[in-house]
CSV table of C-alpha atoms in Angstrom, one decimal:
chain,number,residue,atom,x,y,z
A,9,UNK,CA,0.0,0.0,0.0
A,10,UNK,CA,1.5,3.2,-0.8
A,11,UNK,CA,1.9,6.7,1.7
A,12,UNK,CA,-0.6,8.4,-0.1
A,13,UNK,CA,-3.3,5.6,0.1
A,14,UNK,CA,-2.4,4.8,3.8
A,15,UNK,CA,-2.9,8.3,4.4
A,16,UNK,CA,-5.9,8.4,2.6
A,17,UNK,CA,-7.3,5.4,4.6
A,18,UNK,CA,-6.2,6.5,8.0
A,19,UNK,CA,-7.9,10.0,7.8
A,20,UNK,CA,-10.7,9.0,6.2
A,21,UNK,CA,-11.2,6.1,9.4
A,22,UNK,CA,-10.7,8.7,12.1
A,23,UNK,CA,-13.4,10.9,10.3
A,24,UNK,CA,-16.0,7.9,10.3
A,25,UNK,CA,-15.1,7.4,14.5
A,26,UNK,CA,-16.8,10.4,14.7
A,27,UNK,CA,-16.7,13.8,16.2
A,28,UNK,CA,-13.8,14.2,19.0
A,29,UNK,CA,-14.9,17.2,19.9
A,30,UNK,CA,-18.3,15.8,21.1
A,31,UNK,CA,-17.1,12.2,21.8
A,32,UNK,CA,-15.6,12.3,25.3
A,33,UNK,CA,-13.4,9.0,24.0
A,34,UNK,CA,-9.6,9.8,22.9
A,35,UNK,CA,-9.6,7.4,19.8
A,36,UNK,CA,-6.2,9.4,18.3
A,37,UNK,CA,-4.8,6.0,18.7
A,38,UNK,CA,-7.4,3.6,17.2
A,39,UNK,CA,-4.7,2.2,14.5
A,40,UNK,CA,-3.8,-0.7,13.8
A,41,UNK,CA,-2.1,-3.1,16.2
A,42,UNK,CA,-2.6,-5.3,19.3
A,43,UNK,CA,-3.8,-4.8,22.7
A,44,UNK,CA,-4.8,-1.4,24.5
A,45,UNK,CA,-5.0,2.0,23.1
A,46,UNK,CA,-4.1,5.3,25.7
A,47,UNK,CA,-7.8,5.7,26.5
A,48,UNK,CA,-8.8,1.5,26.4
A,49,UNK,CA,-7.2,-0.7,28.5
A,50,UNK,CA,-7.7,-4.0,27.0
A,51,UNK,CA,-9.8,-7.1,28.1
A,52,UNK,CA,-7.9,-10.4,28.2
A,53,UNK,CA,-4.8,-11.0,26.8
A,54,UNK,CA,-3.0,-9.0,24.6
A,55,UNK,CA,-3.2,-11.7,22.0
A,56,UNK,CA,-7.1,-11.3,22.1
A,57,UNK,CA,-7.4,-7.6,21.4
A,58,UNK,CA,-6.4,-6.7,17.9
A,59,UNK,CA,-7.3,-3.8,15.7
A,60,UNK,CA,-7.4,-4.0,11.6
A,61,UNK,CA,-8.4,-2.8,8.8
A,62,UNK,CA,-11.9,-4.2,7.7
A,63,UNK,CA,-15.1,-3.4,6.5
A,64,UNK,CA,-17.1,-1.3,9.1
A,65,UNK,CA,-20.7,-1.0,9.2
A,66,UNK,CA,-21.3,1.7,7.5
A,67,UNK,CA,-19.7,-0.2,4.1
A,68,UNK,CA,-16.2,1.3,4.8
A,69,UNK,CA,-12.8,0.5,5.0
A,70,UNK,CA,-11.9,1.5,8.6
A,71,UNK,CA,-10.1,0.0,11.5
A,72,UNK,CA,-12.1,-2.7,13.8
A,73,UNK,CA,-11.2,-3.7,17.1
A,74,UNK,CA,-11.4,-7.6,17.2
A,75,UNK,CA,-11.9,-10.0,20.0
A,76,UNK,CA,-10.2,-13.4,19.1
A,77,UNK,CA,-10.6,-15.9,21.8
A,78,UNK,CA,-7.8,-17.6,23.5
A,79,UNK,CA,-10.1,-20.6,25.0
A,80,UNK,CA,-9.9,-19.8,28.4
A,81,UNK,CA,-13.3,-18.9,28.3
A,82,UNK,CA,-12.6,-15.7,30.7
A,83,UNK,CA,-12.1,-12.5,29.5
A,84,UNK,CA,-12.0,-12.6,25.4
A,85,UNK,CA,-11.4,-9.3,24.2
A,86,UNK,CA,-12.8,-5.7,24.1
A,87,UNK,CA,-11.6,-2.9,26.4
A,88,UNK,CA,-12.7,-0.9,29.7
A,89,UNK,CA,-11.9,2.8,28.5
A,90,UNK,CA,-9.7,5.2,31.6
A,91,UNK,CA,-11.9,7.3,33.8
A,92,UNK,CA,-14.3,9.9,31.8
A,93,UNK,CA,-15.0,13.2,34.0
A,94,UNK,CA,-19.3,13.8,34.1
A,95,UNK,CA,-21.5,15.9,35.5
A,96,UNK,CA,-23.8,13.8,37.0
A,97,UNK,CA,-26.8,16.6,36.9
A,98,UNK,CA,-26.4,15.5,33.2
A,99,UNK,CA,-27.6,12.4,30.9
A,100,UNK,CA,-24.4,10.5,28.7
A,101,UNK,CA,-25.1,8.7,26.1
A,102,UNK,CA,-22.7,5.9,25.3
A,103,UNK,CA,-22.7,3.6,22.1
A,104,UNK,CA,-21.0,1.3,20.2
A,105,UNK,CA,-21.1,-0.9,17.1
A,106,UNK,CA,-20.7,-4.6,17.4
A,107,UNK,CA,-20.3,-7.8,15.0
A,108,UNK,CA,-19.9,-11.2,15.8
A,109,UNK,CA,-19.0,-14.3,13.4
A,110,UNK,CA,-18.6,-18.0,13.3
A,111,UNK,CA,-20.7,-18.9,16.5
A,112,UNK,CA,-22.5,-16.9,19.2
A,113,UNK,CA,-20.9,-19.0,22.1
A,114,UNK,CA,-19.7,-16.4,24.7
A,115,UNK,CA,-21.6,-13.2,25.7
A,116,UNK,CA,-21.3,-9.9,24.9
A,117,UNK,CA,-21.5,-6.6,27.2
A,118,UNK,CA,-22.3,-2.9,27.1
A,119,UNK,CA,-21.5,-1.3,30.4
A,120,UNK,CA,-20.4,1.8,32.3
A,121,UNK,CA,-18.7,2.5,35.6
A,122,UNK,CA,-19.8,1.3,38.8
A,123,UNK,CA,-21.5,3.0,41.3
A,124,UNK,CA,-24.7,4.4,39.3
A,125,UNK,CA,-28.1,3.6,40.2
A,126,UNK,CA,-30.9,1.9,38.6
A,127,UNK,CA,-33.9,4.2,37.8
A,128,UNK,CA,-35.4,3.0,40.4
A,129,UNK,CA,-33.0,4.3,42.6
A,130,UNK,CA,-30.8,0.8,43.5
A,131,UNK,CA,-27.1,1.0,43.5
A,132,UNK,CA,-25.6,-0.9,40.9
A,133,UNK,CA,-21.9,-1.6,41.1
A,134,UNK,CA,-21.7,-3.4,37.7
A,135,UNK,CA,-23.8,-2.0,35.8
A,136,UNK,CA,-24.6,-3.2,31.7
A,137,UNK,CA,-26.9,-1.8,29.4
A,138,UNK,CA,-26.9,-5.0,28.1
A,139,UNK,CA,-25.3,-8.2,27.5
A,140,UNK,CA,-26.2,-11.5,25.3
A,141,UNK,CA,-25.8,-12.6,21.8
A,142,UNK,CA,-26.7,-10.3,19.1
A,143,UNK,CA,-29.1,-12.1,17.0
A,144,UNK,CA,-27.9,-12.7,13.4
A,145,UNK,CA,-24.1,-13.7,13.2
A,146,UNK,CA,-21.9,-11.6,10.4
A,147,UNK,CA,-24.1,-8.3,11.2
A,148,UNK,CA,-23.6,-5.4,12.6
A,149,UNK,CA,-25.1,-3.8,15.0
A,150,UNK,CA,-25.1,-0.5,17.0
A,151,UNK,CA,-25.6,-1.0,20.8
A,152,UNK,CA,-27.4,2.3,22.7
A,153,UNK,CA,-27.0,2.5,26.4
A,154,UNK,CA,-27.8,6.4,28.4
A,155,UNK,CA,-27.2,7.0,32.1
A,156,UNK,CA,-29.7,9.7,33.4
A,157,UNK,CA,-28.5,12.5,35.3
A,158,UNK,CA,-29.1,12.2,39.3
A,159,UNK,CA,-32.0,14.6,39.1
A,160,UNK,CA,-33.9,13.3,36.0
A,161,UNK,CA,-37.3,11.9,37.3
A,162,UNK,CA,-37.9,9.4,34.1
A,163,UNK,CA,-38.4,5.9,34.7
A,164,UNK,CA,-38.0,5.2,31.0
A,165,UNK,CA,-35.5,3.1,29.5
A,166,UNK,CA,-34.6,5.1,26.5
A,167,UNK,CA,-31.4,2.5,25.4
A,168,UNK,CA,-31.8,0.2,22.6
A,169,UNK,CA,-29.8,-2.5,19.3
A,170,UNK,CA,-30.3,-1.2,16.2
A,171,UNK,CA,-29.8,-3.2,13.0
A,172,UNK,CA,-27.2,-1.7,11.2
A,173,UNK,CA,-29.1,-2.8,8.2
A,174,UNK,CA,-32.9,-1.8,8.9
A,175,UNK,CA,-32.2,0.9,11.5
A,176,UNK,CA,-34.7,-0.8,13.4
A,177,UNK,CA,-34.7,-1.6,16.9
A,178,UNK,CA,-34.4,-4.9,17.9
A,179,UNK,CA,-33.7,-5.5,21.3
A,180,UNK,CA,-34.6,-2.7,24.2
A,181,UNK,CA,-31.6,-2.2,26.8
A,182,UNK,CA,-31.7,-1.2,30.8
A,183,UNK,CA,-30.9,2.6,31.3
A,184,UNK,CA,-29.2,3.9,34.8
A,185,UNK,CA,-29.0,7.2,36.7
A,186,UNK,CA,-25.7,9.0,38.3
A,187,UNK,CA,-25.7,9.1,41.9
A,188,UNK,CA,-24.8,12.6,43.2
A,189,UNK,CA,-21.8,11.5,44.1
A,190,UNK,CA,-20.3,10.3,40.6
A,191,UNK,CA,-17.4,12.3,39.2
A,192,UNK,CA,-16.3,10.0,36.5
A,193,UNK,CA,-17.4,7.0,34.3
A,194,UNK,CA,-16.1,4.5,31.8
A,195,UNK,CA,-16.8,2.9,28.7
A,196,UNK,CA,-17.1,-0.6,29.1
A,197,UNK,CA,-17.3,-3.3,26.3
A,198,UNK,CA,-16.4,-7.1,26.0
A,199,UNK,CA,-16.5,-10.7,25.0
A,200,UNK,CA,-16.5,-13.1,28.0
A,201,UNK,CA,-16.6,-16.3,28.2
A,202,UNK,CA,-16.2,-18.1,24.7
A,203,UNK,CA,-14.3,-21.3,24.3
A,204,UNK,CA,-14.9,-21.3,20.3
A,205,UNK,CA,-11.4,-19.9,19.3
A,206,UNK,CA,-13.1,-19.5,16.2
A,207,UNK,CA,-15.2,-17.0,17.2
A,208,UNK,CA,-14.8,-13.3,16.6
A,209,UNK,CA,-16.3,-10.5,17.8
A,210,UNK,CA,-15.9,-7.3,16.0
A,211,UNK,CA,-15.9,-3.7,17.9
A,212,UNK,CA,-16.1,-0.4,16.2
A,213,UNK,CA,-16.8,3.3,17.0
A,214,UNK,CA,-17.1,3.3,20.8
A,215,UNK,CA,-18.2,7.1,22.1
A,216,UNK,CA,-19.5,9.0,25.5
A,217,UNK,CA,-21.6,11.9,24.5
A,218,UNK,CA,-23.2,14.2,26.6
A,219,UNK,CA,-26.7,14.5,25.5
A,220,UNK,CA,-27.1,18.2,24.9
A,221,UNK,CA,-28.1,18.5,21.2
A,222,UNK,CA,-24.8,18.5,19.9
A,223,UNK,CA,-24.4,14.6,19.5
A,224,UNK,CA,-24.8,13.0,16.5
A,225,UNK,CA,-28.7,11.5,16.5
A,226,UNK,CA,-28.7,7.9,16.5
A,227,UNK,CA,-29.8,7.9,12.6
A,228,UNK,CA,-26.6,9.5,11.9
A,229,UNK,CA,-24.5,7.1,13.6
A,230,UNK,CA,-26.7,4.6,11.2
A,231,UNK,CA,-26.4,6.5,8.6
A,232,UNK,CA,-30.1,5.6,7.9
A,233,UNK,CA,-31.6,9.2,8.0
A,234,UNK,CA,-35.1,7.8,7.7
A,235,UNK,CA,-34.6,5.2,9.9
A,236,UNK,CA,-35.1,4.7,13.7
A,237,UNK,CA,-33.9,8.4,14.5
A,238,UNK,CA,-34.1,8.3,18.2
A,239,UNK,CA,-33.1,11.0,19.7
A,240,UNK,CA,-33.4,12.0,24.0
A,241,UNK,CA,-33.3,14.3,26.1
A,242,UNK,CA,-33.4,14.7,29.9
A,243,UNK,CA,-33.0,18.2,30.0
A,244,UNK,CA,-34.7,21.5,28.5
A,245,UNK,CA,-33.6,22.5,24.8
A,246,UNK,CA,-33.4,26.0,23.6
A,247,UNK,CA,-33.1,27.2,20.0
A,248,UNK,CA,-31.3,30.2,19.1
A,249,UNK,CA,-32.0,31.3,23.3
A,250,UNK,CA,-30.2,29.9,26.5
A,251,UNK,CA,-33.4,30.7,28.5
A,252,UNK,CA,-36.3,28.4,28.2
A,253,UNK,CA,-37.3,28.8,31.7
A,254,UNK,CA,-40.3,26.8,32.2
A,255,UNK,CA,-41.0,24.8,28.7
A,256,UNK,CA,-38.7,21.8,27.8
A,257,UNK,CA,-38.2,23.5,24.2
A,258,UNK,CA,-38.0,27.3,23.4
A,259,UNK,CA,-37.8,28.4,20.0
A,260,UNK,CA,-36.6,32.0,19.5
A,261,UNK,CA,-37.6,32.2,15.6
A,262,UNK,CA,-40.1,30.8,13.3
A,263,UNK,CA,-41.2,27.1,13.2
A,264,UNK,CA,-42.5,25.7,10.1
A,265,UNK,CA,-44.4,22.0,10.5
A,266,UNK,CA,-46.8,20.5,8.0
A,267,UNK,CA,-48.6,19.4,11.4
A,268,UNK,CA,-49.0,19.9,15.2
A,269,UNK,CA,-50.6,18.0,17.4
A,270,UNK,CA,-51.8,19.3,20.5
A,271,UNK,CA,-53.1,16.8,23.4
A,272,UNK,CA,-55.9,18.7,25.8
A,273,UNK,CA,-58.6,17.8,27.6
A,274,UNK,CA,-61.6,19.6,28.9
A,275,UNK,CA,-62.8,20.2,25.5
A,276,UNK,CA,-66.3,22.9,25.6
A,277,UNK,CA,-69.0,20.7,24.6
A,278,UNK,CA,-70.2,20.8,28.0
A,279,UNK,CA,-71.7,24.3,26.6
A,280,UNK,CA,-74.5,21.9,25.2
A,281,UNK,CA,-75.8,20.3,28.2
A,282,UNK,CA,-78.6,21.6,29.2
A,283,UNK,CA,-77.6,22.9,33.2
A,284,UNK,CA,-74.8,25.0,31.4
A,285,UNK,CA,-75.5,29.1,32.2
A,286,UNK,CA,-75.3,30.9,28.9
A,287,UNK,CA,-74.2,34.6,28.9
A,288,UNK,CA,-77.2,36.9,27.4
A,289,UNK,CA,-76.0,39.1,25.1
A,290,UNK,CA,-76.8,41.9,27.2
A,291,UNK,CA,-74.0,40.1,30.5
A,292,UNK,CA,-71.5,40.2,27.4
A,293,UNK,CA,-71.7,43.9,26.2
A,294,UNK,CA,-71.5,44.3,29.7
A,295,UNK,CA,-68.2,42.7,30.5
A,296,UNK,CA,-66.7,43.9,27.2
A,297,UNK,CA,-67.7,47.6,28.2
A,298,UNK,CA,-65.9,47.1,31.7
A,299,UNK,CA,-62.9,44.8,30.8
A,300,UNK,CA,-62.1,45.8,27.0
A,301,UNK,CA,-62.5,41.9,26.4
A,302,UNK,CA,-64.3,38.7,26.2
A,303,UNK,CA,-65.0,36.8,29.2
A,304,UNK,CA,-62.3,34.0,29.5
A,305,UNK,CA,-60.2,35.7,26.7
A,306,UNK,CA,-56.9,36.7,27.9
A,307,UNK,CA,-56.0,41.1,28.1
A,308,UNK,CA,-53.8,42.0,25.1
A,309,UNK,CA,-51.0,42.7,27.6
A,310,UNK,CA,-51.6,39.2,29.3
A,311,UNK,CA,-50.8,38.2,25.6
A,312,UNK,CA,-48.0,40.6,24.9
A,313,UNK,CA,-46.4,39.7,28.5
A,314,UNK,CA,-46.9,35.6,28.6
A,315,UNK,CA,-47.8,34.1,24.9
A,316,UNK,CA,-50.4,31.9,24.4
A,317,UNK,CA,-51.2,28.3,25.5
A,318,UNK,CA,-52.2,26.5,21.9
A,319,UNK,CA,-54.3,24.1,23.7
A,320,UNK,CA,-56.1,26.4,26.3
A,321,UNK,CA,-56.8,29.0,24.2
A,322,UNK,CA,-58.0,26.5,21.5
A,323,UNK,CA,-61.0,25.5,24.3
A,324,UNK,CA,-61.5,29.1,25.1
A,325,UNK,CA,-61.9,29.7,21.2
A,326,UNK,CA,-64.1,27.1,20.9
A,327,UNK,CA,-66.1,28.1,23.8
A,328,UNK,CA,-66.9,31.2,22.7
A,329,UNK,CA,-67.8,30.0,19.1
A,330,UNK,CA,-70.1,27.5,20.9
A,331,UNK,CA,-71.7,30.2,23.3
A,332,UNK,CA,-72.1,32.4,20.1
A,333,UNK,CA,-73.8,29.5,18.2
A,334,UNK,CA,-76.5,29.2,21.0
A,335,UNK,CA,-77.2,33.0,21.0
A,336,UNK,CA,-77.6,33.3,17.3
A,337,UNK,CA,-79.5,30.1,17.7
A,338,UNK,CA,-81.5,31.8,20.5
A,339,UNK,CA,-81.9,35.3,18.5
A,340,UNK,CA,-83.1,33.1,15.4
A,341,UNK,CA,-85.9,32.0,17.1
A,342,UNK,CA,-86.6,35.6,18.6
A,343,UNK,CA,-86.9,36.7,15.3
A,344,UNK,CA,-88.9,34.0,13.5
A,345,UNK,CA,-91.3,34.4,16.3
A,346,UNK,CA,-91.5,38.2,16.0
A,347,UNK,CA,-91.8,37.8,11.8
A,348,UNK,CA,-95.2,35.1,12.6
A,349,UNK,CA,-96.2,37.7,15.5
A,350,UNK,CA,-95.9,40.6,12.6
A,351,UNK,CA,-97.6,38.5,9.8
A,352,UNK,CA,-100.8,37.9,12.1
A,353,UNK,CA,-100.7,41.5,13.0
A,354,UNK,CA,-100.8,42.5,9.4
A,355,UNK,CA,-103.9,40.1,8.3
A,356,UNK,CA,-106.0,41.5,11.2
């Protein structure tokens, strides 16, 4: 292979690891060779950790990190990355692709540093996202695992296998929270356990991300961008302001959408039922003379001051077209009765 070619092929790998600058992983030295890298210590033997050139999962030449068995059936290969400083007020995502081939003897792990809790609030001092067999041999797959920040209130697990294929999801993974008193965590990811020393398992783009917007959405990292695009947050998002105050997302600016859909309750058909007090026209002109408004219509400084509520205001709409249909409905019949009063009057 000649420099320019090797070149070629090395930059072009460390572009398809990803973004440094978001990925809190140092993978300057994911090159070829054999055992650990400066940031991954590796799992087993040297001999069982190797990293070459192959064909990633995205179709690529790039360099894999393979797990060859020794057939000691203990630790087989992958790494446990050095400590990664967090704030644990924050959710991390961490990922990776895997592969495995000949047999699915062994079992495969997703994990991150000790010492986190479940989400319902259990300390877990070896925690994995996940571990098992991936289900289709010679396939790759990208593995999904997020550790809530100590404050987040969600019970959800949000982690998940993705075919690297379909982008679909395929298997649904456990989730964790910080404790308040993690500082740091790790990127943990193995083969354990496989006597086959045929077997290989095949690792490629690990990454730590703080989930803040910035990180690559999950159909990016699949390269499927009408696939399973995924995408969490714990926290409140702001666009183009670093304010949203009460509202998980604030939009400074224009949003364009072929389709919202807003989810209310207390919807006004109770103006139909027949207990229901409707305003004379008379009570109305009366409020609007006072107030400068409808009744149950927010002030034009209210407006100005606070915004809107789609939903509520929506109702209050509504309610108002509803009490308007019953007075005209009501002033119909006023007038129909006055016209028959005014024809009799007129044949006498």
């Amino acid at each position: 292979m000649n420099k320019f070619k090797l070149a070629f092929l090395f930059a072009f790998s460390a572009c398809a690891l990803g973004s440094r600058a978001q990925n809190l992983l140092n993978l300057n030295d994911w090159v070829a060779g054999s055992g650990g890298t400066s940031a991954l210590t590796a799992n087993g033997l040297t001999s069982e950790n190797e990293r070459e050139w192959g064909v990633g999962p995205l179709g690529t030449q790039v360099v894999l990190w393979k797990a060859m068995p020794s057939g000691d059936g203990n630790a087989d290969g992958g790494w446990n990355s050095v400590d990664i400083p967090i704030n644990n007020q924050k959710t991390y995502r961490f990922s990776v692709w895997m592969k495995r081939t000949n047999s699915k003897s062994g079992t495969a792990y997703l994990g991150c540093a000790p010492g986190v809790n479940t989400l319902a609030g259990t300390i877990n001092n070896n925690p994995y996202f996940w571990y098992g067999n991936l289900p289709e041999l010679d396939r790759w797959y990208l593995l999904v695992g997020y550790v809530h920040g100590s404050n987040d209130p969600s019970t959800v697990n949000y982690g998940a296998i993705y075919d690297g294929v379909t982008g679909q999801k395929v298997i649904g993974m456990t989730d964790f929270k910080f404790a308040s008193t993690n500082t740091v965590t790790r990127h943990r990811s193995y083969l354990y356990y496989d006597n086959n020393t045929d077997d290989r398992q095949y690792f490629y783009g690990p990454r730590i991300e703080e989930v803040n917007g910035n990180e690559p959405t999950i159909s990016s990292l699949l390269n499927n961008p009408v696939g399973a695009g995924d995408f969490y947050f714990s926290g409140k998002v702001g666009i183009k302001t670093q304010t949203p105050g009460d509202y998980d997302l604030a939009v400074k600016g224009k949003i364009r959408s072929q389709e919202i859909k807003v989810e209310t309750s207390g919807w006004a058909d109770y103006v139909f039922e027949e207990d229901y007090k409707l305003p004379t026209l008379t009570e109305t002109e009366k409020f609007i003379q006072k107030n400068g408004h409808l009744p149950d219509v927010p002030k034009a400084s209210e407006v100005e001051a606070n915004g809107i509520s789609l939903g509520e205001m929506n109702k209050i709409l509504l309610k108002k077209i509803e009490e308007l249909t019953l007075q005209v409905i009501q002033l119909n019949k006023t007038v129909v009765k006055q016209s028959q009063e005014i024809e009799i009057l007129k044949r006498k």
